Structure formats: structure tokens, C-alpha cells
mmCIF file of C-alpha atoms in Angstrom:
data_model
loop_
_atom_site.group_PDB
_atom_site.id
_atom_site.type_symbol
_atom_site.label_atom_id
_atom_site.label_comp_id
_atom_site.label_asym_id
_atom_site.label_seq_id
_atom_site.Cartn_x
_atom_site.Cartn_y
_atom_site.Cartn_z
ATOM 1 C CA UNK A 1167 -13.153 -25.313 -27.467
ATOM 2 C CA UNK A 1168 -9.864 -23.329 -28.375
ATOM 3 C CA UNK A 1169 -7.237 -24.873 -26.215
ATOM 4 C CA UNK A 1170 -5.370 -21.738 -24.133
ATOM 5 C CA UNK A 1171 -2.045 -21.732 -23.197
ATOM 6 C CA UNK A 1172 -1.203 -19.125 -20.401
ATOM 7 C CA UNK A 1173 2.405 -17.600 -19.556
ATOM 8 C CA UNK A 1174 2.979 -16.284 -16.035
ATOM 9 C CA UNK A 1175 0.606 -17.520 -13.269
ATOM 10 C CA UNK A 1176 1.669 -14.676 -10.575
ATOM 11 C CA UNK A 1177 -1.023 -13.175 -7.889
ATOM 12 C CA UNK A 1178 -2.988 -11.506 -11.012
ATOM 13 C CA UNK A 1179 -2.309 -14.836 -13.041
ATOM 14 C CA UNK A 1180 -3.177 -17.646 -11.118
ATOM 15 C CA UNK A 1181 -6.953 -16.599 -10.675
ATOM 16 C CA UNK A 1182 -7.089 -15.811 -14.720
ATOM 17 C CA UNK A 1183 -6.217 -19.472 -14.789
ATOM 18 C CA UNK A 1184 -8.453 -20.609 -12.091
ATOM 19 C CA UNK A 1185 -11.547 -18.616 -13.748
ATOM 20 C CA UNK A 1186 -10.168 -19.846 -17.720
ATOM 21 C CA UNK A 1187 -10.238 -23.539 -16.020
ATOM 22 C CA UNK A 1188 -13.931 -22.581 -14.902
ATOM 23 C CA UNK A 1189 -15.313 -21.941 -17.893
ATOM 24 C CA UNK A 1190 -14.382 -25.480 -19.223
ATOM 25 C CA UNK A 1191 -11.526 -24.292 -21.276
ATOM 26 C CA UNK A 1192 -8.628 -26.960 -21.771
ATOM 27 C CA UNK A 1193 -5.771 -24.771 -20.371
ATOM 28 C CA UNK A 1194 -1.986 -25.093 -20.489
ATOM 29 C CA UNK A 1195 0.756 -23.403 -18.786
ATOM 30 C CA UNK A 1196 4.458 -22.685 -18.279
ATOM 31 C CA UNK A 1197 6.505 -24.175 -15.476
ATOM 32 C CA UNK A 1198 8.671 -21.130 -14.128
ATOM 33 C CA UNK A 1199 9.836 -20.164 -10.367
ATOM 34 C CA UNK A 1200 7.586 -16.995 -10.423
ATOM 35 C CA UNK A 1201 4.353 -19.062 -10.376
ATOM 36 C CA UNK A 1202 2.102 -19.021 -7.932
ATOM 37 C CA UNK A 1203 1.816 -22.925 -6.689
ATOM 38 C CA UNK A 1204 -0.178 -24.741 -9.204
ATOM 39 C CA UNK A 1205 -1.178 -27.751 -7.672
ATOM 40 C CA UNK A 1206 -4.609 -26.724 -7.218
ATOM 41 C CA UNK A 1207 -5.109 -26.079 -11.524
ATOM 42 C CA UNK A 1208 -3.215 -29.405 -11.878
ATOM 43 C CA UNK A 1209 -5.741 -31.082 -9.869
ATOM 44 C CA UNK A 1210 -8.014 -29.053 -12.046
ATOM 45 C CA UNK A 1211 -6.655 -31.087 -15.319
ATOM 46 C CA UNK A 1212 -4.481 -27.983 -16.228
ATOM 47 C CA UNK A 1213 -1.128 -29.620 -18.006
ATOM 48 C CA UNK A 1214 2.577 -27.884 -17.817
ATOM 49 C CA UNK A 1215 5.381 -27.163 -20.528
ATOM 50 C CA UNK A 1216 8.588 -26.246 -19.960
ATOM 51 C CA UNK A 1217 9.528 -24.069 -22.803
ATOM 52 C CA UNK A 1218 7.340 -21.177 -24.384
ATOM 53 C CA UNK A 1219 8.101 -22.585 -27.660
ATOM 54 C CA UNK A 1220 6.292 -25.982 -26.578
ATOM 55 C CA UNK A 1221 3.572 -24.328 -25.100
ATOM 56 C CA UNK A 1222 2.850 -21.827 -28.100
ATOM 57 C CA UNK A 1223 2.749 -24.858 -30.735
ATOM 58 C CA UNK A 1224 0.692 -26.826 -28.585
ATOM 59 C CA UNK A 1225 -2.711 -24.267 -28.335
ATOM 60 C CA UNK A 1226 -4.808 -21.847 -30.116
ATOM 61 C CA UNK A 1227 -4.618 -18.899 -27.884
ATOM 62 C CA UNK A 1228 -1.266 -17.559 -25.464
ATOM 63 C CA UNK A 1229 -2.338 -15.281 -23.032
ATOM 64 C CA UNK A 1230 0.633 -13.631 -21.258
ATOM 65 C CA UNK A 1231 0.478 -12.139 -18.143
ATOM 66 C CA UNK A 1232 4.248 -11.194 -16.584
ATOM 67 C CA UNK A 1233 5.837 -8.175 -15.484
ATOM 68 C CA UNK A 1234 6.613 -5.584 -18.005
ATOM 69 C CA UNK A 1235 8.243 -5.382 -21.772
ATOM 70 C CA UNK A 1236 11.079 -6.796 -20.955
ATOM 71 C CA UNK A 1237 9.969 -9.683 -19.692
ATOM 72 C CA UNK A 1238 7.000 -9.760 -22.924
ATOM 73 C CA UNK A 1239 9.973 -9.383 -25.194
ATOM 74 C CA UNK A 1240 12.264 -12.051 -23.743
ATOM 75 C CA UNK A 1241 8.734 -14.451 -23.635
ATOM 76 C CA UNK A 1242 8.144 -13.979 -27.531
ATOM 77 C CA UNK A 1243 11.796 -13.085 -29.039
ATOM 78 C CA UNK A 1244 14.026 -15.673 -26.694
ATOM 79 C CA UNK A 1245 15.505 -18.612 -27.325
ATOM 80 C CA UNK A 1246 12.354 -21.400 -27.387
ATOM 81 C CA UNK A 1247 10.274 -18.604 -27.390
ATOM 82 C CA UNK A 1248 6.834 -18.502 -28.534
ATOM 83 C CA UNK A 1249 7.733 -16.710 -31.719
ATOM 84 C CA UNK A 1250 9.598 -20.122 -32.688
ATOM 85 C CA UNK A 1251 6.436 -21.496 -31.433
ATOM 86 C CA UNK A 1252 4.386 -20.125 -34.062
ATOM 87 C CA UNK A 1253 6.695 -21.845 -36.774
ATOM 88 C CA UNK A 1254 4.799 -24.139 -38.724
ATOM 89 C CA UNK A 1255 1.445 -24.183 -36.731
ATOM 90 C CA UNK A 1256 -1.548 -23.316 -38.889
ATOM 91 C CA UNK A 1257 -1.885 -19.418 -39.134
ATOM 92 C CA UNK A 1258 -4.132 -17.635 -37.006
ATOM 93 C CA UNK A 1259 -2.499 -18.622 -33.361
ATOM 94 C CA UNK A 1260 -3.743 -15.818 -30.571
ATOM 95 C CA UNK A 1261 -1.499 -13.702 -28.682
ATOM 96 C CA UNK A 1262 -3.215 -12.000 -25.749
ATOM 97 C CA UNK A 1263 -0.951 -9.487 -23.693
ATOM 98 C CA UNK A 1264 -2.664 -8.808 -20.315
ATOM 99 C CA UNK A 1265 0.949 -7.430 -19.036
ATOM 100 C CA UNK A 1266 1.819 -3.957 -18.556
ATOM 101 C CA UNK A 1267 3.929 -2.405 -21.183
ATOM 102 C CA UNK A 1268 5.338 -0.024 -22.827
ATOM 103 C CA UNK A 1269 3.188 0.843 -26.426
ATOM 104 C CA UNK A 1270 5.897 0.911 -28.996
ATOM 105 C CA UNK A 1271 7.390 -1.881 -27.197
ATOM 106 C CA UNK A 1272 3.909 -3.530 -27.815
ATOM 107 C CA UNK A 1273 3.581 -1.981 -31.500
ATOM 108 C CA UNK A 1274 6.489 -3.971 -32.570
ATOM 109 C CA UNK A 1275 6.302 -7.144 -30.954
ATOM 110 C CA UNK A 1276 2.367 -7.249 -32.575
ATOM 111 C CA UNK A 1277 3.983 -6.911 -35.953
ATOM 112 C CA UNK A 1278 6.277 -9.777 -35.342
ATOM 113 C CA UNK A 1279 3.557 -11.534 -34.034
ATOM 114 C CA UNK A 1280 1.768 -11.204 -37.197
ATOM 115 C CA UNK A 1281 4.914 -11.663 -39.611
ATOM 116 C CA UNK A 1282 4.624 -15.348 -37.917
ATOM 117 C CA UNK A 1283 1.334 -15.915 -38.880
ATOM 118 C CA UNK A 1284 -0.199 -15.135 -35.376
ATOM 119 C CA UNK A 1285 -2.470 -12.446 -34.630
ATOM 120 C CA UNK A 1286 -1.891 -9.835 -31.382
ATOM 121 C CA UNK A 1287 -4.335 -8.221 -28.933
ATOM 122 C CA UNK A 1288 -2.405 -6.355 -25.750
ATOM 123 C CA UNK A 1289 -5.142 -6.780 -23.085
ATOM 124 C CA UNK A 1290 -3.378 -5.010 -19.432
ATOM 125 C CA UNK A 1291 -6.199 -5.360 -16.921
ATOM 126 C CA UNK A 1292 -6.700 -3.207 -13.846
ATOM 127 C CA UNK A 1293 -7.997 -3.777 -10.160
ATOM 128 C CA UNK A 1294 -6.363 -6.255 -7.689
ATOM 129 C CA UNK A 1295 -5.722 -10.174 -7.079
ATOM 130 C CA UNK A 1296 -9.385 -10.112 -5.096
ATOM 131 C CA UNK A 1297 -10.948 -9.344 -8.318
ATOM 132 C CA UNK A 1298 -8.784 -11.814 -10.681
ATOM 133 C CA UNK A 1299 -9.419 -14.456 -8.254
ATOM 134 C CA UNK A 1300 -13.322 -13.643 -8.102
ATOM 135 C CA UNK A 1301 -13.100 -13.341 -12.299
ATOM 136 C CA UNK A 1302 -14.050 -9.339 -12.230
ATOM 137 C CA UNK A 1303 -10.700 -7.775 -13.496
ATOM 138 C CA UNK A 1304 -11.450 -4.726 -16.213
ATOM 139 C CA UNK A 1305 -9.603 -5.465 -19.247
ATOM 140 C CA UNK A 1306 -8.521 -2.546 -21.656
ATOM 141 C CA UNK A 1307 -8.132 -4.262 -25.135
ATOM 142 C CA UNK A 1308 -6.196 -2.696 -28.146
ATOM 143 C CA UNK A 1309 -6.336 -4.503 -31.715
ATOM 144 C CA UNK A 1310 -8.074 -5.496 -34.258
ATOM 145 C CA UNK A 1311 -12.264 -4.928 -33.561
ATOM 146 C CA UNK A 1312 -13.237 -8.697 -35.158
ATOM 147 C CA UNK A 1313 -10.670 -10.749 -33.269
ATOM 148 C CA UNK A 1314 -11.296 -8.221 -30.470
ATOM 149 C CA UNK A 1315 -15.366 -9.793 -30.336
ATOM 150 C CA UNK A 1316 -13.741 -13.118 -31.129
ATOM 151 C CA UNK A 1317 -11.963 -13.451 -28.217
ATOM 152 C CA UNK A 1318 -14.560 -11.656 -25.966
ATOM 153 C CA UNK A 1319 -16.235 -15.058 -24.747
ATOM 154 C CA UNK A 1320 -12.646 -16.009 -23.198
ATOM 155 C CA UNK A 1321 -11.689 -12.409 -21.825
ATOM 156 C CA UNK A 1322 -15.431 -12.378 -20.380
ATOM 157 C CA UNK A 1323 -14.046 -15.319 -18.162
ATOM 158 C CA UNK A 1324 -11.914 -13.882 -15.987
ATOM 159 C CA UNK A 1325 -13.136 -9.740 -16.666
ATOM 160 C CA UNK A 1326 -16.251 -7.777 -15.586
ATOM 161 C CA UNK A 1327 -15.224 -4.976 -17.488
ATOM 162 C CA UNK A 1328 -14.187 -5.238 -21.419
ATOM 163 C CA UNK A 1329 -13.121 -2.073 -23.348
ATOM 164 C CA UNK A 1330 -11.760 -1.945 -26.348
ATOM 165 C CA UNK A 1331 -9.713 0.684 -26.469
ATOM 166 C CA UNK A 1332 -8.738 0.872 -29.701
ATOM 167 C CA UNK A 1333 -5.551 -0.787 -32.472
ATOM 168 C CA UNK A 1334 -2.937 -2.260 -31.723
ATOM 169 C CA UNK A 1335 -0.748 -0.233 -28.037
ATOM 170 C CA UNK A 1336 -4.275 1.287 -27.194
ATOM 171 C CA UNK A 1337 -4.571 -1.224 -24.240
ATOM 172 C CA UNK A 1338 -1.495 -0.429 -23.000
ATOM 173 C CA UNK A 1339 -1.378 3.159 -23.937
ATOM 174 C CA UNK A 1340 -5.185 3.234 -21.922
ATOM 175 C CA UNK A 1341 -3.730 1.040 -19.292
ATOM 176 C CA UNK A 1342 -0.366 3.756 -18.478
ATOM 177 C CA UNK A 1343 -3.170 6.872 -18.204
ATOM 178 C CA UNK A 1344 -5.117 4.764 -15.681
ATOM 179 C CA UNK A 1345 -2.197 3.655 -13.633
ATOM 180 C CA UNK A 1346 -1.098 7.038 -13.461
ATOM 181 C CA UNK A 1347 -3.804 8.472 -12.421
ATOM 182 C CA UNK A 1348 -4.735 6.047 -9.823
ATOM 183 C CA UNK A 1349 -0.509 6.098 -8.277
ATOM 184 C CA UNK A 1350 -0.811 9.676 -8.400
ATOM 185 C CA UNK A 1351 -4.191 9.764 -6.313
ATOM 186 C CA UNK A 1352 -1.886 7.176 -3.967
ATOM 187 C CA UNK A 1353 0.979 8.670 -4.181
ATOM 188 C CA UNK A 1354 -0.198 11.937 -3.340
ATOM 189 C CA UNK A 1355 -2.730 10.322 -0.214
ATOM 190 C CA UNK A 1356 0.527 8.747 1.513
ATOM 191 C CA UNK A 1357 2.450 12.404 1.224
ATOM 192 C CA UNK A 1358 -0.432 14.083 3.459
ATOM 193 C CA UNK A 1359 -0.868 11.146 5.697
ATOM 194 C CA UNK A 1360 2.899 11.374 6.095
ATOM 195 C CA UNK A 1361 2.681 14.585 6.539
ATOM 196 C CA UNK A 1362 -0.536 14.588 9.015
ATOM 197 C CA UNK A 1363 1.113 12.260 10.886
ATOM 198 C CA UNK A 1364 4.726 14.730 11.477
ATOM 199 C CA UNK A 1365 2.489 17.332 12.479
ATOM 200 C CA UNK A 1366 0.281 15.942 14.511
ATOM 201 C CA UNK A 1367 -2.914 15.366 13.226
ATOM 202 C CA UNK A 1368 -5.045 12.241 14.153
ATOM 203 C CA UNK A 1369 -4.937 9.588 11.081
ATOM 204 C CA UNK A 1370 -8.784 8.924 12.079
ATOM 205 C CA UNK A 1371 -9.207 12.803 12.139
ATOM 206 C CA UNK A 1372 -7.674 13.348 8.246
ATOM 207 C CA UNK A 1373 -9.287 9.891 7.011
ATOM 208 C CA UNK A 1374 -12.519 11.009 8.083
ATOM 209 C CA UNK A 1375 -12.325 15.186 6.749
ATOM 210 C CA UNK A 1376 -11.301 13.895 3.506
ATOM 211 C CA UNK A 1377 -13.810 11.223 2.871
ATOM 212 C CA UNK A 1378 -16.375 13.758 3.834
ATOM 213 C CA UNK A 1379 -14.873 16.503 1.189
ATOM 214 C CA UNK A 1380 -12.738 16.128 -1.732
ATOM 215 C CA UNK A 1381 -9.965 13.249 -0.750
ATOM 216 C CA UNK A 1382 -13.204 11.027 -1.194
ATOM 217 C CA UNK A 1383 -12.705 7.677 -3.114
ATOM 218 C CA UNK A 1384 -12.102 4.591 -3.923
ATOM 219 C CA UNK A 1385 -8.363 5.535 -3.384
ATOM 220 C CA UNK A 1386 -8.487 6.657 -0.056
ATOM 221 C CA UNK A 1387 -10.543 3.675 0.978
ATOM 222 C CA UNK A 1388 -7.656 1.397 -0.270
ATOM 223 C CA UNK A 1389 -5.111 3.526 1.487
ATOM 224 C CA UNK A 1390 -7.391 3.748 4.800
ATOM 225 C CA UNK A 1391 -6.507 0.668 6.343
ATOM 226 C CA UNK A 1392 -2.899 1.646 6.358
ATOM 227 C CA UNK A 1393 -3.699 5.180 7.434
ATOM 228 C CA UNK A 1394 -5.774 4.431 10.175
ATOM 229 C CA UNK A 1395 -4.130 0.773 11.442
ATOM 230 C CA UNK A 1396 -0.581 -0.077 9.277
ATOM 231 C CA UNK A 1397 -2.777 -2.678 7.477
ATOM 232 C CA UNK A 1398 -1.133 -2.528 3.975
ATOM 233 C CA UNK A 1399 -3.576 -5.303 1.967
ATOM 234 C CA UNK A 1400 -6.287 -2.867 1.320
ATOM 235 C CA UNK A 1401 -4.137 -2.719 -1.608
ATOM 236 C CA UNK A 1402 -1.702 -5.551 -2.795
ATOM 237 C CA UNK A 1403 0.091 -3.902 -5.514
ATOM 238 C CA UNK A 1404 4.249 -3.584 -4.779
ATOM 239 C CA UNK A 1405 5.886 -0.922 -4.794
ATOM 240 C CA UNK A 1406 8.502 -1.853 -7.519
ATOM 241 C CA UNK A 1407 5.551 -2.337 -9.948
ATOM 242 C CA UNK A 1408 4.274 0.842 -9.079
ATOM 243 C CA UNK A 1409 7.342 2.630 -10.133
ATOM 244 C CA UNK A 1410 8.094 0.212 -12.973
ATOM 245 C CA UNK A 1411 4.335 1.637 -14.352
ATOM 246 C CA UNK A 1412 5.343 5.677 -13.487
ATOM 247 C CA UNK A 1413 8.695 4.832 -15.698
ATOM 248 C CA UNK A 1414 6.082 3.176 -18.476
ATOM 249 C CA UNK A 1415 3.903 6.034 -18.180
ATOM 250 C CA UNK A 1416 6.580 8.807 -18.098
ATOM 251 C CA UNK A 1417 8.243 7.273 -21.537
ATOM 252 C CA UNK A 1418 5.551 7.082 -22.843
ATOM 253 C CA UNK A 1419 4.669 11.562 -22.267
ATOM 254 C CA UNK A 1420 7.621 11.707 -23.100
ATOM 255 C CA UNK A 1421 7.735 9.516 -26.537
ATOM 256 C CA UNK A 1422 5.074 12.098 -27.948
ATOM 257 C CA UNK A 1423 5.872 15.135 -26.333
ATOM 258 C CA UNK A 1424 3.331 15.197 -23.278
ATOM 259 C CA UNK A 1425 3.115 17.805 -20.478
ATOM 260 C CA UNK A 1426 4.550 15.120 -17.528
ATOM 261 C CA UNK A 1427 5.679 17.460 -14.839
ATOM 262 C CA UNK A 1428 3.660 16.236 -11.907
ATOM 263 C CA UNK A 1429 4.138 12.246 -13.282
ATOM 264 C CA UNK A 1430 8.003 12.927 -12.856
ATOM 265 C CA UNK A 1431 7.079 13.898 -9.310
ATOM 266 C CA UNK A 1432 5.212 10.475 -8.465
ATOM 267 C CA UNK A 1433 7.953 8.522 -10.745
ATOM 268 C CA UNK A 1434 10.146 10.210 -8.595
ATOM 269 C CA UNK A 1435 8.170 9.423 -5.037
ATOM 270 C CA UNK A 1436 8.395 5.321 -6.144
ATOM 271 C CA UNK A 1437 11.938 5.699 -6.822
ATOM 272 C CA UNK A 1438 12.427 6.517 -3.448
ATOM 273 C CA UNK A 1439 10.688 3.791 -2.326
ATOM 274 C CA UNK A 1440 12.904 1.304 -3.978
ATOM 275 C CA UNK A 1441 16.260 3.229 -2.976
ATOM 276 C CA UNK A 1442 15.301 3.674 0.577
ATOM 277 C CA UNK A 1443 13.187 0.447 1.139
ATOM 278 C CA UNK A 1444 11.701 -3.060 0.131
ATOM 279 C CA UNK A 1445 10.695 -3.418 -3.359
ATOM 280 C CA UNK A 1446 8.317 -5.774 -2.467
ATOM 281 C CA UNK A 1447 6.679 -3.479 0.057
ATOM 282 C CA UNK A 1448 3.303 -2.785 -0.886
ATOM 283 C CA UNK A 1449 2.008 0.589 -1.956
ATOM 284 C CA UNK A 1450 0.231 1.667 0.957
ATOM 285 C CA UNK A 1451 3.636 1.289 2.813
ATOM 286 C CA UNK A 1452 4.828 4.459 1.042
ATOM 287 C CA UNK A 1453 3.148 6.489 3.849
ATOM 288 C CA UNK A 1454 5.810 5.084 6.890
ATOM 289 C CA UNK A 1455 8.354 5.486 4.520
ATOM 290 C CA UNK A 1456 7.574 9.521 3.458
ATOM 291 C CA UNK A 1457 6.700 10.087 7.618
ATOM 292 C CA UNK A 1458 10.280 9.535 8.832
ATOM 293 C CA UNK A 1459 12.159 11.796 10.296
ATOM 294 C CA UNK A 1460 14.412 13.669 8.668
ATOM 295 C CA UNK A 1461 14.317 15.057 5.241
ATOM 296 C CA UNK A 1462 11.702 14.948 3.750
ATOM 297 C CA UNK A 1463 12.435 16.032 0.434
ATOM 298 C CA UNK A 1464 12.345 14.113 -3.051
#
């Protein structure tokens, strides 16, 4: 089997690992302080490398799943990155970006991928940690269509859901859309509930009008637990990745010229978040911090 090598074993990472180890896959990964612990895929047989360099020359297939482009670029373009990784290994080595990103971030690090004799596929995945851990993430894949159904059997590991979205950015482009639409639903729940809750309406009262009518959905069933009981894991998702994705997804409307008036708004609502309280709050949170007293103006 095609030995994997996997970059950034957060709370989405750690079960793509866990599900990759699974499925019998020899799996490799990088030693860094934002890991999840690992001593349960060492026990596994999962081995460690220090550098991305070592890892990348040692397997087939990299699949990186970190924070955002800055933290893809530094991965590939560093020092020991896994762009000097690629350096003398047979051609044909795997890049698999499951990070969010920005597309002509993603456009350009592909073509340096390929200048090294690797091949690219950005692969940003949506739902929560529940669903990496249980192997049932949705995976929106952009890149080539026959290394797309090559590497299907290994994305099918840890995903439920595999689109192919398109070449090379569509992933990510497909991933921005989604994320904005799903922090504006959010984003837009926590302003009423804040704003049910100043003026005096019953958070069991509002929960249950709009799932009858049309606040329906899976959004307001994440952000019900919070509504009705300040139990914020109904979804685990912080609230400096939330804005980090409304900045992706607002450079990106902007980059070709898209109508982005109401994603400034929610860009704008995260923002707030992070100036006026903890980054790693989660989501669902937002709703305390939009109900306090005083003004409540963006």
C-alpha cells in the first residue's frame, strides 16, 4: 500500500489519522506542539519525523491538514520543508491539502508542487471533529480528474462525502462558498438570539417558532444547545477560524469582483469576537457576546 505521511494532527486531524491507520495504511506523521496527543496512533504502529522535509521523502502521499495558507505555505516553502522533500524522490509524490485556504494561494503552491515533480490535489473538508473521528467528513476535491479517482480509495477512508469540485483551487474555492454560507446562517442565528434574549423573549419560545418556520435547520440545531442551555459543543468550531474563513472568503469576492456586502457584515461580526473576546471561544459563544449590554452595534 502507498505509505501516507500526514502534517497537522489537530481535532479535525487526529481522527483522519485514526481512520487512515484503520484502513491498514502504513502512516507517518510530524511531531509539532499543535498535535493532538498521539500516543494512541503510536500504539497503533504510526511512526514520527521531525522535519517536513524527512517526512515528505520518506512516503508516497502528504496529506496536510493545518490552519490556513500561511501555515500551507510555510509547510511546503520553509526551511526542511516538504518542497525540499520532494528533491530527488521518484516523481509522482502526492500532495493532498485538506486545509482551508485561500485559492490563488493554493493555485501557486500546486504549480510548485508540480515543478518538483509532485502532483497537488487541495481537498478542505467540511462538518465537525464527531464526523472526522467517526470517518464521515465531506471532502470537496479540486485537481486533476485521474489522480482525483486515484486517490479516492484513501480520501474514502476518512470521508462520506467525495466531490470533485473541479482543477486545481476548486476545493478551496467550493470550500470558502460553503463556509460562508453556513457562518452566515450562524452568524446571523446568534444576532436574533442576542437580540431575543435583550428583549425579552424566551430562548425555548424563539428556538421552537423558528424550527417550526423558516430558521429551520441543521444550523439552528447546532446553535440550539447554546440558545436554549449555554452548551457551546453542539458545534466545536472556534471562533478565530471562523473569522480567519470570512477573511478567506471575503478575498476571495473580492479577488474577482464579487457582490460581498452582507459577507463583510459576518467578517465583520467574527472580528468582534476576537477584539472583544477569546479566540478560542467556540462559535456558538458569539450569541453571549452580541447580548451584552451596551452597544450593540458592529
Amino acid at each position: 500500500m502507498k505509505k501516507i505521511g500526514m502534517i497537522g494532527i489537530g481535532m479535525m486531524g487526529h481522527g483522519i489519522a485514526t481512520n487512515i491507520v484503520k484502513h491498514g495504511y502504513p502512516l507517518a506523521v510530524l511531531e509539532h506542539a499543535g498535535n493532538q496527543p498521539l500516543d494512541a496512533l503510536k500504539a497503533a504502529g504510526v511512526t514520527t519525523y521531525g522535519k517536513p522535509r524527512e517526512l515528505a521523502a520518506a512516503v508516497d502521499i502528504v496529506i496536510l491538514c493545518v490552519t490556513g495558507s500561511p501555515q500551507v505555505e510555510a509547510v511546503l516553502m520553509g526551511d526542511d520543508g516538504v518542497l525540499q522533500g520532494l528533491q530527488g524522490r521518484k516523481a509522482g509524490t502526492v500532495i493532498i491539502d485538506c486545509s482551508t485556504a485561500i485559492p490563488t494561494s493554493t493555485e501557486r503552491l500546486a504549480k510548485l508542487v508540480m515543478e518538483a515533480g509532485g502532483r497537488f490535489l487541495d481537498s478542505p473538508m467540511t462538518r465537525t471533529p464527531k464526523e472526522a473521528a467517526e470517518g464521515r467528513l465531506n471532502l470537496l476535491v479540486g485537481g486533476d480528474a485521474a489522480l482525483f479517482e486515484e486517490c479516492k480509495p484513501l480520501l474514502a477512508c476518512f470521508a462520506e462525502n467525495i466531490t470533485h469540485a473541479g482543477p486545481v483551487g476548486a476545493g478551496h474555492r467550493m470550500k470558502l462558498l460553503h463556509n460562508y454560507v453556513s457562518l452566515g446562517f450562524v452568524g446571523l442565528l446568534a444576532e436574533a438570539a442576542a437580540c431575543a434574549e435583550r428583549s425579552g423573549v424566551a430562548p425555548e419560545v424563539l428556538v421552537d417558532v423558528l424550527a417550526k418556520g423558516g430558521g429551520g435547520g441543521l444550523a439552528l440545531e447546532r446553535m440550539k444547545p447554546y440558545i436554549l442551555s449555554r452548551d457551546p459543543s453542539g458545534l466545536r468550531f472556534f471562533m478565530s477560524n471562523a473569522a480567519k474563513d470570512m477573511g478567506y472568503y471575503t478575498t476571495m469576492a473580492g479577488d474577482i469582483g464579487a457582490a460581498r456586502a452582507i459577507a463583510d457584515g459576518v467578517h465583520e461580526t467574527f472580528e468582534r469576537a476576537l477584539r472583544e473576546g477569546d479566540p478560542q471561544a467556540l462559535v456558538p459563544e458569539l450569541v453571549s457576546l452580541l447580548a451584552k449590554k451596551g452597544d450593540g452595534a458592529i
